[in-house]
């Protein structure tokens, strides 16, 4: 469903090559995880798929090239990254943010009943209904993380791109998110990036390992765990394979 | 009465431009006055009068361009410093000092040709004349077009440029359009009635406080009615209560009297880390 052909991304003023020779097929109705060390190009790859930056090569979603179908994509694809701490919300409440996030699918000037219903449905599912009328600036970072996820879901997308959705969440939050994304992936194609190998192994079926802007490895979870040397090479540290509830999990070994 | 109409329109227009500027620059500390649009428009008004005499259409046109020029200058300096909200205030203050210095300087020469020039320095409706009506309606028309066009786009801009792009809004284009609409309309108001600070700054804050949302679809009209009421009431107070006692005080200076402390409080609350 998402196919990427010889993708190359260069950040203009400095000419830094963030991604090169990326050719990938990402599976439908699955959670795909992009892992790799800092500055390996995870966020850039997600943004390229979301049509948020210019690139060479091609990205096809449902057989349509991203750049030439951007209007259509805005309706069916959501990207949620960092909300940015420097952003001033001018006293915006959670509900303002969520209603605004329906911009590509909302019709007309005023909010329709459907807009409001969607916002309530999503916030109920994420357990943030009690926060709807709170100001964004009053939220904890964990609560804000859920609002960011909700803002990506309110337009009812078919493709969900999440840049490090598990940061700021505590262990219970991560466990909840893992289960929730798995549930969503029955009807949604999800691509996330994360730094947490344990969270990734619990949540994702398909993996892309990035290192210095190139794909080191891509494949299903079981294959990746068989070939964990790719992950070790990307990060430069060792991982061990641990079985939890019958599911193999990669755990990083800290240098001692 | 003409004065009532003009002060109401000016109040509404300045309040709306305040909303537009605050949301598009994502900065609660700005309005047309702080960003230097006011003093730029004033200086160019004086220059036009100096060259062409008081020719209303010429004054309107050149003041509007002057206001945009000073706004562009502020944005350039602010982005050069750091682009933060405080940088915008500092850049705005320097541009304002530049143009108000130039304006004060030229005013002495302008007064020979146009004796009421000094009135524009503080912002007053004493000189309301019927022939100003069409020029007062231009800014009103501009912000009336801007409201339906920009409200929802400005809401997405508040989420950050990246999120706005993701939602299909071009943040740079929206900001440019907002700056042009707000810059033109506030400059024209300044060229007609002079420098009226703080109405554009405080009305959106009061509106957001009252309706408890940041949604521009609601904040803009509420803010417009607040600006309208404030400026009308100030002008009314000036001509009915103060005029017989010690002569008329320009509305602009009364507004600054309560606007300035508000601005100081806003600055302090931001430095204390509280978000308004």
Coordinates of C-alpha atoms in Angstrom, one line a residue, chain B residues 150-265:
Chain B
X150 CA -8.5 33.4 7.5
X151 CA -10.2 32.2 10.7
X152 CA -9.9 28.5 10.2
X153 CA -6.5 28.8 8.6
X154 CA -5.2 30.8 11.5
X155 CA -6.6 28.2 13.9
X156 CA -4.3 25.6 12.2
X157 CA -1.4 27.9 12.4
X158 CA -1.6 28.0 16.1
X159 CA -0.7 24.3 16.1
X160 CA 2.7 25.2 14.6
X161 CA 3.8 25.4 11.0
X162 CA 4.4 21.7 10.7
X163 CA 1.0 20.7 11.9
X164 CA -0.6 23.4 9.7
X165 CA 1.2 22.0 6.6
X166 CA 0.1 18.5 7.6
X167 CA -3.5 19.7 7.6
X168 CA -3.1 21.2 4.2
X169 CA -2.6 24.9 5.1
X170 CA 0.4 26.8 3.7
X171 CA 1.7 28.6 6.8
X172 CA 3.8 31.1 4.9
X173 CA 1.1 32.1 2.5
X174 CA -1.4 32.4 5.3
X175 CA 1.0 34.5 7.3
X176 CA 1.7 36.8 4.4
X177 CA -2.0 37.2 3.6
X178 CA -2.7 37.9 7.3
X179 CA 0.1 40.5 7.5
X180 CA -1.1 42.2 4.3
X181 CA -4.8 42.4 5.4
X182 CA -4.0 43.4 9.0
X183 CA -1.2 45.8 7.9
X184 CA -3.2 47.6 5.2
X185 CA -6.4 48.0 7.3
X186 CA -4.6 49.2 10.5
X187 CA -2.4 51.6 8.5
X188 CA -5.4 53.2 6.9
X189 CA -7.1 53.7 10.3
X190 CA -3.9 55.3 11.6
X191 CA -3.7 57.6 8.6
X192 CA -7.2 58.8 9.4
X193 CA -7.4 58.9 13.1
X194 CA -3.8 58.6 14.3
X195 CA -2.0 56.3 16.7
X196 CA -4.3 54.3 18.8
X197 CA -2.3 51.7 20.7
X198 CA -3.3 48.7 22.9
X199 CA -6.9 48.4 21.6
X200 CA -5.6 45.8 19.2
X201 CA -3.5 44.1 21.9
X202 CA -6.0 43.9 24.7
X203 CA -9.3 43.2 22.9
X204 CA -8.3 39.7 21.7
X205 CA -7.1 38.9 25.2
X206 CA -10.3 40.0 26.8
X207 CA -12.3 38.1 24.1
X208 CA -10.3 34.9 24.6
X209 CA -10.8 35.2 28.4
X210 CA -14.6 35.7 28.0
X211 CA -15.3 33.0 25.5
X212 CA -12.7 30.6 27.0
X213 CA -11.4 29.5 23.6
X214 CA -8.8 30.4 21.1
X215 CA -11.0 29.6 18.1
X216 CA -10.7 32.6 15.8
X217 CA -14.1 32.0 14.4
X218 CA -15.5 33.1 17.7
X219 CA -12.6 35.3 19.1
X220 CA -12.5 37.6 16.1
X221 CA -16.2 38.8 16.3
X222 CA -16.2 39.0 20.1
X223 CA -12.9 40.9 20.0
X224 CA -14.3 43.3 17.4
X225 CA -17.3 44.1 19.6
X226 CA -15.0 44.7 22.6
X227 CA -12.7 46.9 20.6
X228 CA -15.6 48.8 19.2
X229 CA -17.2 49.3 22.7
X230 CA -13.9 50.3 24.3
X231 CA -12.9 52.9 21.7
X232 CA -16.4 54.3 21.4
X233 CA -16.7 54.5 25.2
X234 CA -13.3 56.2 25.5
X235 CA -14.1 58.7 22.9
X236 CA -17.5 59.4 24.5
X237 CA -16.0 59.8 27.9
X238 CA -13.4 62.2 26.4
X239 CA -15.9 64.4 24.7
X240 CA -18.7 64.4 27.3
X241 CA -17.0 64.1 30.7
X242 CA -13.6 65.4 30.2
X243 CA -14.2 68.1 27.6
X244 CA -16.1 70.5 29.8
X245 CA -13.8 70.0 32.8
X246 CA -10.3 70.4 31.3
X247 CA -10.7 70.2 27.6
X248 CA -10.8 67.1 25.4
X249 CA -8.2 64.5 25.9
X250 CA -7.4 62.4 22.8
X251 CA -9.0 58.9 22.9
X252 CA -5.7 57.3 22.0
X253 CA -4.0 58.6 25.2
X254 CA -6.8 57.4 27.4
X255 CA -6.6 53.9 25.9
X256 CA -2.8 53.9 26.5
X257 CA -3.5 54.8 30.1
X258 CA -5.1 51.4 30.9
X259 CA -3.6 49.5 27.9
X260 CA 0.0 50.0 29.0
X261 CA -0.4 48.5 32.5
X262 CA -2.1 45.5 30.8
X263 CA 0.8 45.0 28.5
X264 CA 3.3 45.2 31.4
X265 CA 1.2 42.6 33.2

